[in-house]
CSV table of N, CA and C in Angstrom, one decimal:
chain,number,residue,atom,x,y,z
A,21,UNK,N,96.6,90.0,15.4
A,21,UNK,CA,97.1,90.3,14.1
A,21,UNK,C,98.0,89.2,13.6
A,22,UNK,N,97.7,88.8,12.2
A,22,UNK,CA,98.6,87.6,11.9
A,22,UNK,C,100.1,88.1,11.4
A,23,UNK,N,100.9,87.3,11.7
A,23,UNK,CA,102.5,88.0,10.8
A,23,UNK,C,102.8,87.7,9.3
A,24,UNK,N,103.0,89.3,9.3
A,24,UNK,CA,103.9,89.4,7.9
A,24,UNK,C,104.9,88.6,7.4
A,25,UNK,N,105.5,88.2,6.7
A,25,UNK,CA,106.7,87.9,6.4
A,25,UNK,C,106.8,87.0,5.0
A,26,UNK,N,107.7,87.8,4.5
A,26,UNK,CA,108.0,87.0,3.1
A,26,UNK,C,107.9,85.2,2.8
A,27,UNK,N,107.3,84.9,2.1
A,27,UNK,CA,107.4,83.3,1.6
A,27,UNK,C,108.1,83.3,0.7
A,28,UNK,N,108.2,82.2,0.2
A,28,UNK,CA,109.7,81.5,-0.8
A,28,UNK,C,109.6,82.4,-2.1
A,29,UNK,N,108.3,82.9,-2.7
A,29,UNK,CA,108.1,84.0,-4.0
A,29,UNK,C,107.7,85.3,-3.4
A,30,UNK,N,108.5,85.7,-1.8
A,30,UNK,CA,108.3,87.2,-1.8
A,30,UNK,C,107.5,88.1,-1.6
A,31,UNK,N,105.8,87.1,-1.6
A,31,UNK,CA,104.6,87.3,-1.0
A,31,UNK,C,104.6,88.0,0.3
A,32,UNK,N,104.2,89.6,0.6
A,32,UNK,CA,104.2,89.8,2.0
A,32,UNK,C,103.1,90.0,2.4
A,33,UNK,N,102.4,88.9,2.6
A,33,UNK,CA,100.6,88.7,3.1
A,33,UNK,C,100.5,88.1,4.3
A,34,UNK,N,99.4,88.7,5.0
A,34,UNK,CA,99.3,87.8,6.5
A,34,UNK,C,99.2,86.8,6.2
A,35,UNK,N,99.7,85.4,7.2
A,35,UNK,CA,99.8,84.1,6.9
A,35,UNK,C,99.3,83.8,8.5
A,36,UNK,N,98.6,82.7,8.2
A,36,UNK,CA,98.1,82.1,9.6
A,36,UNK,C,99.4,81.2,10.4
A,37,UNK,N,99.6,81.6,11.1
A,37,UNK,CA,100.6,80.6,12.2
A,37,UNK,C,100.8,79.0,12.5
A,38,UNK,N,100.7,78.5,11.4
A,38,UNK,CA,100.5,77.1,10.7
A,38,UNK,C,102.0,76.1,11.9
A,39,UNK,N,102.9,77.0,11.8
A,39,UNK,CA,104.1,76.1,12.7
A,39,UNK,C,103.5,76.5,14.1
A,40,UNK,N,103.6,77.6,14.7
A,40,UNK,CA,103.0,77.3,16.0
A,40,UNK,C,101.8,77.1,16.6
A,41,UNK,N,100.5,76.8,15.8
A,41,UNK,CA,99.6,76.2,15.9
A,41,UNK,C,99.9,74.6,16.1
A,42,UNK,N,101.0,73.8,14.9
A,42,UNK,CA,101.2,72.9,15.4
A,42,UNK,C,101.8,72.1,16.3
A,43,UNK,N,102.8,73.1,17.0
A,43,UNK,CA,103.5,72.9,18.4
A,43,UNK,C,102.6,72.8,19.5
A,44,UNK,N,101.7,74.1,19.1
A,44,UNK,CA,100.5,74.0,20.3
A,44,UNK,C,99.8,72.5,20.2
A,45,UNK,N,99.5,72.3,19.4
A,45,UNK,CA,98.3,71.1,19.1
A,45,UNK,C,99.7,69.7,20.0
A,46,UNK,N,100.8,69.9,19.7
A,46,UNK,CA,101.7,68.2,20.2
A,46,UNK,C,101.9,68.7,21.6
A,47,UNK,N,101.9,70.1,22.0
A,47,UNK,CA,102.3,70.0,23.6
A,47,UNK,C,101.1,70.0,24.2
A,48,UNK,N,100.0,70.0,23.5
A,48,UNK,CA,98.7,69.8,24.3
A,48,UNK,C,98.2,68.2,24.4
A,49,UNK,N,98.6,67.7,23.5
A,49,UNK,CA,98.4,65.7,23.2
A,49,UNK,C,99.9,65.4,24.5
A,50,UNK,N,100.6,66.4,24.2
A,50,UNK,CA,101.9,65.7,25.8
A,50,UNK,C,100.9,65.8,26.9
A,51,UNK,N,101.1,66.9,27.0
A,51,UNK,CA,100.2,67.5,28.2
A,51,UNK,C,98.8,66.5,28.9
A,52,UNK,N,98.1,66.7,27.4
A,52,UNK,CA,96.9,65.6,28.0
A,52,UNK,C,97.8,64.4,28.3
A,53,UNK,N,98.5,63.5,28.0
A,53,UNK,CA,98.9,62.2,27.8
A,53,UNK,C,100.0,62.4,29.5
A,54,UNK,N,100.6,63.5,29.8
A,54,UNK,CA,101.1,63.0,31.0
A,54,UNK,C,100.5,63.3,32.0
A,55,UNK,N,99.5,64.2,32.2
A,55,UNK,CA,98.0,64.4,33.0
A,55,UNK,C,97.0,62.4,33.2
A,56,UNK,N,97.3,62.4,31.9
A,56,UNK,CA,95.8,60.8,32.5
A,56,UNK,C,96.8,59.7,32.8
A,57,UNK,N,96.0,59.3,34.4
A,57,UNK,CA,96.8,58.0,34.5
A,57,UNK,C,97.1,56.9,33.7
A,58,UNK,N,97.9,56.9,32.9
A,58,UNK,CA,98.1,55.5,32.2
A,58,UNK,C,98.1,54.5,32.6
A,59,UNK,N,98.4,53.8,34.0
A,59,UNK,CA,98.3,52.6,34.5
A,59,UNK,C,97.1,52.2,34.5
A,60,UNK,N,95.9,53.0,34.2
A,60,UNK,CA,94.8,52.0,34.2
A,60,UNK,C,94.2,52.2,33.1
A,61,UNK,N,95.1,52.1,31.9
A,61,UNK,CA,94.6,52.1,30.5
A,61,UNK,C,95.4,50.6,30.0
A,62,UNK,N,94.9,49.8,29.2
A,62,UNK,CA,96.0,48.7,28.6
A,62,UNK,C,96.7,48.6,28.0
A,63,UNK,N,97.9,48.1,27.9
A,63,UNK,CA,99.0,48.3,27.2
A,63,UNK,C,98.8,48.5,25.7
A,64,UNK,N,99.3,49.8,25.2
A,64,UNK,CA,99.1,49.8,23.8
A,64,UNK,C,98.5,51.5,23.9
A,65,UNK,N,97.5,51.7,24.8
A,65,UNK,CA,96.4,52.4,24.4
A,65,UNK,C,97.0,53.7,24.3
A,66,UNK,N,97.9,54.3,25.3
A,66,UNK,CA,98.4,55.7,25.2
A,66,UNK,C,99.5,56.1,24.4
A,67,UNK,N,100.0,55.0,23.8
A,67,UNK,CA,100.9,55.1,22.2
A,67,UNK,C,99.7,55.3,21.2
A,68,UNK,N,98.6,54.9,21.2
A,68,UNK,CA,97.9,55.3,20.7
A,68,UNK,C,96.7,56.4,20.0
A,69,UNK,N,96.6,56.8,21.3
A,69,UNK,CA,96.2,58.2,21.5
A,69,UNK,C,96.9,58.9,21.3
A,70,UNK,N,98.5,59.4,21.4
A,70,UNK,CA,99.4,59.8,20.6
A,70,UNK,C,99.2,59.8,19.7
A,71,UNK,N,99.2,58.8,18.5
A,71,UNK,CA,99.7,58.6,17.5
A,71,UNK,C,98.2,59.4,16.5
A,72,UNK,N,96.8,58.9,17.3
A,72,UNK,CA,95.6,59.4,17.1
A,72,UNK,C,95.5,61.5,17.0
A,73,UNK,N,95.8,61.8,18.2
A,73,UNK,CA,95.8,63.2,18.2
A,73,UNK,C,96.5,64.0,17.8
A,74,UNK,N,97.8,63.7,17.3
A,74,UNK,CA,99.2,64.2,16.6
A,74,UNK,C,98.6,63.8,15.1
A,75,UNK,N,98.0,62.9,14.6
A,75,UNK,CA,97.7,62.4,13.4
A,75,UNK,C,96.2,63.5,12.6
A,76,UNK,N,95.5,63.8,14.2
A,76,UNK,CA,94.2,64.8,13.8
A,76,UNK,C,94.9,66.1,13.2
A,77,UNK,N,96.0,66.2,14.3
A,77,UNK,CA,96.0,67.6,14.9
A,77,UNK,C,97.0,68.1,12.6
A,78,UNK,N,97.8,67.1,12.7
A,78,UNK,CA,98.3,67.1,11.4
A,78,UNK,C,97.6,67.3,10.3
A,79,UNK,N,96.7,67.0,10.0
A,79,UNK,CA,95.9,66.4,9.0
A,79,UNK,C,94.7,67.5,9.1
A,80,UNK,N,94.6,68.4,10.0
A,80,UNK,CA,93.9,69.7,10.1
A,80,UNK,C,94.8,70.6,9.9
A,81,UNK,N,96.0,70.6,10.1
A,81,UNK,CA,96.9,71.8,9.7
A,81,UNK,C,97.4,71.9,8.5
A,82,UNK,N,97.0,70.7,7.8
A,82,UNK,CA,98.0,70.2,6.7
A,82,UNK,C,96.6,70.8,5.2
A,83,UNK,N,95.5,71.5,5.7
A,83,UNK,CA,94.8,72.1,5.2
A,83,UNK,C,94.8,73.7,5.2
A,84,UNK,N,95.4,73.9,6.1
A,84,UNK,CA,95.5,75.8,6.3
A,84,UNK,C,97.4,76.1,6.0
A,85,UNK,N,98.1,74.8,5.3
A,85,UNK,CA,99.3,75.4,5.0
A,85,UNK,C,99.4,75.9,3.9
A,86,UNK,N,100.0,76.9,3.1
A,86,UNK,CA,100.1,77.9,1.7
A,86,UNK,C,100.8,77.3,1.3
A,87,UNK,N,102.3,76.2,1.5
A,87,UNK,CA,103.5,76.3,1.3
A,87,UNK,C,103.5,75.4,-0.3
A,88,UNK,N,104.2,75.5,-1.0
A,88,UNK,CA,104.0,74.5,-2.7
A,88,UNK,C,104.3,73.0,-2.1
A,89,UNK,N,103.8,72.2,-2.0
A,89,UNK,CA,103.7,70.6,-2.0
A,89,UNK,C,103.4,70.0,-2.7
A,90,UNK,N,104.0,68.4,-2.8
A,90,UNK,CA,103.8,68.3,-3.9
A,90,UNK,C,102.2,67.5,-3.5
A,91,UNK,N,101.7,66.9,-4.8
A,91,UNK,CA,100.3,66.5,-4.7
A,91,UNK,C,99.9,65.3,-5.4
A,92,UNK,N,98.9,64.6,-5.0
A,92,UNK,CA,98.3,63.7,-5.3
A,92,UNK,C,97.0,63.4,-6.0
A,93,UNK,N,96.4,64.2,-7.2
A,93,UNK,CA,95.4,64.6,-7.6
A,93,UNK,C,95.0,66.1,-6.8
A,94,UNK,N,94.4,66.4,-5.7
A,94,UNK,CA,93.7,67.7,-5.4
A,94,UNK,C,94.1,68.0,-4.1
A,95,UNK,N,94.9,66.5,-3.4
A,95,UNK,CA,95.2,66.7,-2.1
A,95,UNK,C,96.8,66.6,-1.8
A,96,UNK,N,97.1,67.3,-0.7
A,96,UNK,CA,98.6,67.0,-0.5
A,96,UNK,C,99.0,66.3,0.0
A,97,UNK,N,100.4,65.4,-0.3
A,97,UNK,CA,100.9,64.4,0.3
A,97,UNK,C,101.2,64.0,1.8
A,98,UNK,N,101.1,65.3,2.7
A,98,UNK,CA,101.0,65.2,3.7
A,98,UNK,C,99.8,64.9,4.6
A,99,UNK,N,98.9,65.4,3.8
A,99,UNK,CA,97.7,65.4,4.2
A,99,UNK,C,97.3,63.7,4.0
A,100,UNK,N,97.4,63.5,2.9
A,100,UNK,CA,97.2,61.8,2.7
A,100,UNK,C,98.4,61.0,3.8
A,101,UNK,N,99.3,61.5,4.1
A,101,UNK,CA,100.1,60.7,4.9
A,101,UNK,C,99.3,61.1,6.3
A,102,UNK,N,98.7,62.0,6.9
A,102,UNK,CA,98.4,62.4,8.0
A,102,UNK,C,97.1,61.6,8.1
A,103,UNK,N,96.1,61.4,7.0
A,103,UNK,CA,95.1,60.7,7.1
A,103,UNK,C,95.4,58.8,7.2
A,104,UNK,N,96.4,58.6,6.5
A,104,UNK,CA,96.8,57.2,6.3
A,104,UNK,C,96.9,57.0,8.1
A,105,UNK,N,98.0,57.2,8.5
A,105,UNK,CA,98.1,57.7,9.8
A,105,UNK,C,97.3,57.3,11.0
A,106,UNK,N,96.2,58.6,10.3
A,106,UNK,CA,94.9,58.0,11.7
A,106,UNK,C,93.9,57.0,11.6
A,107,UNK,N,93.9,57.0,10.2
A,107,UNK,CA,93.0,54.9,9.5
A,107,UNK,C,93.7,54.2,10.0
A,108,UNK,N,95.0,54.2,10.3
A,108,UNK,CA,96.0,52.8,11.2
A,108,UNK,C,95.6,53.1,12.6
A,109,UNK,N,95.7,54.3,12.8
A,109,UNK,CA,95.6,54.1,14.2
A,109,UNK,C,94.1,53.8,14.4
A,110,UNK,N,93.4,54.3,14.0
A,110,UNK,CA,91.8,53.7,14.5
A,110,UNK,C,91.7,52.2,14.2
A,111,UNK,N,92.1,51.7,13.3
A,111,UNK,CA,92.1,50.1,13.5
A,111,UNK,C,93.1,49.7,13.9
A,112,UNK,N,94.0,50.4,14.9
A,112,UNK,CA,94.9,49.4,15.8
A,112,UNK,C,94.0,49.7,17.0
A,113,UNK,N,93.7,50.9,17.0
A,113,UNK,CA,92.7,51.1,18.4
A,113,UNK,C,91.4,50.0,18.7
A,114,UNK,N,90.7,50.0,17.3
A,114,UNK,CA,89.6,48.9,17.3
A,114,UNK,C,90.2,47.6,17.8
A,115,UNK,N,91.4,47.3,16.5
A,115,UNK,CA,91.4,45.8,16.8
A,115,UNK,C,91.8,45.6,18.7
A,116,UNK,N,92.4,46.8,19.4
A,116,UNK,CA,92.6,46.1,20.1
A,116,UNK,C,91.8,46.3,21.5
A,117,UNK,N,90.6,47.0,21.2
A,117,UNK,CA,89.4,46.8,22.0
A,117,UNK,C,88.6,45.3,21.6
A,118,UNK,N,88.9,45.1,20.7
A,118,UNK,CA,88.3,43.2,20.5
A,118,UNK,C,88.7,42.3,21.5
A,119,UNK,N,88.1,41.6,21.9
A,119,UNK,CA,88.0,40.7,22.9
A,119,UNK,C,88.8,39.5,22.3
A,120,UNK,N,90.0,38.9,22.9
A,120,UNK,CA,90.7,37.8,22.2
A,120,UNK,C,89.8,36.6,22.7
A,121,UNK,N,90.0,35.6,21.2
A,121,UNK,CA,89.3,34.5,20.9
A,121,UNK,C,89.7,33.2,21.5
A,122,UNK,N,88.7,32.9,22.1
A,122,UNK,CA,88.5,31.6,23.6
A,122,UNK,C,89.3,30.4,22.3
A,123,UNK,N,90.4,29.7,23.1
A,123,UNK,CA,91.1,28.7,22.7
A,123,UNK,C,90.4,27.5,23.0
């Protein structure tokens, strides 16, 4: 059963668990992240995957929040910051699976 409780206009409708959904989502990216051996990943990569999974996990919650935000045409600002986010991180991840160029 989801919880009751008043929002900022006194709404008392079930609301989906939007903050501890996203607790769950960053102790599970810890969790994975101090589970896999990092030493045989290359420097860079598990700041990455951080920054990747925390950036999903954001940018999917940042769709199931009610709360008034402000906005950017139809989408919310956090949502656009959560997607900006993970377009950096996938081309930091790309660029840095590229093979450096023979001198």
């Amino acid at each position: 059963r989801l919880p009751v409780s008043p929002s900022l206009m006194q709404v008392r409708l079930p609301r989906w668990p939007t903050q501890a959904a996203g607790a769950l989502a960053c102790l599970a990216a810890l969790l994975f992240l101090l589970r896999k051996p990092t030493a045989s990943l290359p420097t860079g990569v598990p700041a990455l995957i951080a920054l990747l999974t925390l950036s999903l996990s954001g940018l999917a919650l940042s769709f199931l929040r009610g709360d008034p935000a402000p906005r950017w045409g139809a989408m919310r600002l956090d949502a656009l910051a959560w997607a900006a986010a993970l377009v950096l991180g996938l081309l930091a991840l790309g660029l840095r699976r590229r093979p450096a160029p023979n001198r």
